[in-house]
XYZ file of C-alpha atoms in Angstrom:
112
model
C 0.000 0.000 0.000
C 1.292 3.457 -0.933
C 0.231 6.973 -0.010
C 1.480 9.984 -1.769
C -0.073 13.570 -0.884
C 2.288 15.772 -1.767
C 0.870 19.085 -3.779
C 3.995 20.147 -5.313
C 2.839 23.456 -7.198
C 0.413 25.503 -4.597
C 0.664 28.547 -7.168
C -1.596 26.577 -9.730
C -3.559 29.457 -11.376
C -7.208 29.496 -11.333
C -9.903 31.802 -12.345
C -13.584 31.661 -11.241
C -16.652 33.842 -12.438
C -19.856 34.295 -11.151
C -23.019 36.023 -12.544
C -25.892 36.281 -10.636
C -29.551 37.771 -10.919
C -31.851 38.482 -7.793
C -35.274 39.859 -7.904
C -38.392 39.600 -6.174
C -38.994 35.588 -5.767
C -36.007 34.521 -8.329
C -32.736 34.028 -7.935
C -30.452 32.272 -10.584
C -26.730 32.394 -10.650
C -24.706 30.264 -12.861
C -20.590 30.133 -11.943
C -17.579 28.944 -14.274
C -14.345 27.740 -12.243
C -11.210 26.963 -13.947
C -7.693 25.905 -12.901
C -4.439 25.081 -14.774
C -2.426 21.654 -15.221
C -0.570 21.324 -12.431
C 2.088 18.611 -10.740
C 0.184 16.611 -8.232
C 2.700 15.243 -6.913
C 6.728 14.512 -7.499
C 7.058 11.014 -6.986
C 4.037 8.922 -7.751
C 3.519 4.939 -8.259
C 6.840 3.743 -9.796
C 8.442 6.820 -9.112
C 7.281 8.736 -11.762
C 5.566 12.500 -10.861
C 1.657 12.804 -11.374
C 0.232 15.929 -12.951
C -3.045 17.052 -13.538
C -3.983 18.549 -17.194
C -6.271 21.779 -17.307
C -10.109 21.951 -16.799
C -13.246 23.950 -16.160
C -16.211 23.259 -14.898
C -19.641 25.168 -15.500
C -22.041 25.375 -12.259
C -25.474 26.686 -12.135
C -28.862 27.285 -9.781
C -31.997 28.982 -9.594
C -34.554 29.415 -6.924
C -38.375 30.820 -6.400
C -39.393 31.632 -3.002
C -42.781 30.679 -3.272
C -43.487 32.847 0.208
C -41.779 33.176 3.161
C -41.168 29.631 4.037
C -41.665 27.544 0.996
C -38.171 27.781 -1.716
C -38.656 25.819 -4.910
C -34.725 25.510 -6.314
C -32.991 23.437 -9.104
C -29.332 23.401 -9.708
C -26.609 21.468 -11.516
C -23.261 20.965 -11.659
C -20.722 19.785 -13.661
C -23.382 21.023 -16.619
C -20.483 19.859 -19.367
C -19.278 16.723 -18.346
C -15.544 17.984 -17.591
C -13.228 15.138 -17.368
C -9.994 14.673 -14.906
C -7.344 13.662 -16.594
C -3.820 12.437 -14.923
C -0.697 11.963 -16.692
C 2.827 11.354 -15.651
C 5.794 12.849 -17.672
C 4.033 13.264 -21.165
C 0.209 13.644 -21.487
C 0.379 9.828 -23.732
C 1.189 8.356 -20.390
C -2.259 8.047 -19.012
C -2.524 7.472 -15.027
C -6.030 8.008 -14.920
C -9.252 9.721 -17.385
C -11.900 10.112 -14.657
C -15.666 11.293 -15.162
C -18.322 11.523 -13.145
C -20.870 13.278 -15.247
C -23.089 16.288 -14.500
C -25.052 16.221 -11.481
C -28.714 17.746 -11.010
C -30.647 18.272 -7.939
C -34.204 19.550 -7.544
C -35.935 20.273 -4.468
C -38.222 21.994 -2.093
C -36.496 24.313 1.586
C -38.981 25.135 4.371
C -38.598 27.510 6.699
C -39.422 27.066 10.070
């Protein structure tokens, strides 16, 4: 058993942006976050470093406040499908190509 968590480059660059909209009832708001490839770690399995290629993911929500205790909200995440994607020295040698799809939730908040 082996157990590397090392993260080697903690000035990885990322970039988030938010819009939002808010009035009355309604609320929506939809967010993009993205980060650059970055080394995971130095020495992985074998030896070999682990790095993490580039990726952005596209997040979104909206809610109705029916009245003062009743919200009606939907939201979703991962909305593209963005894929992880590990690679050791060149991006041909594949550690791992991970995907978890997008993820929805609807739903119903009360206020007590």
């Amino acid at each position: 058993m082996q157990a590397n968590i090392s993260l080697v480059d903690p000035d990885a660059t990322t970039y988030n942006a938010v819009a939002f909209y808010e009035k009355g009832p309604l609320q929506a708001r939809i967010a993009y976050n993205w980060r650059n490839a970055y080394q995971q770690t130095e020495q992985g399995n074998r030896g070999q470093p682990v790095n993490v290629d580039a990726y952005g993911i596209w997040d979104a929500s909206i809610n109705y406040a029916v009245n003062d205790k009743l919200t009606l909200f939907a939201q979703g995440l991962n909305l593209f499908n963005e894929k992880t994607f590990l690679y050791s020295v060149y991006k041909e040698r594949v550690i791992s190509f991970e995907t978890y799809g997008p993820r929805y939730a609807l739903g119903v908040r009360l206020n007590f």
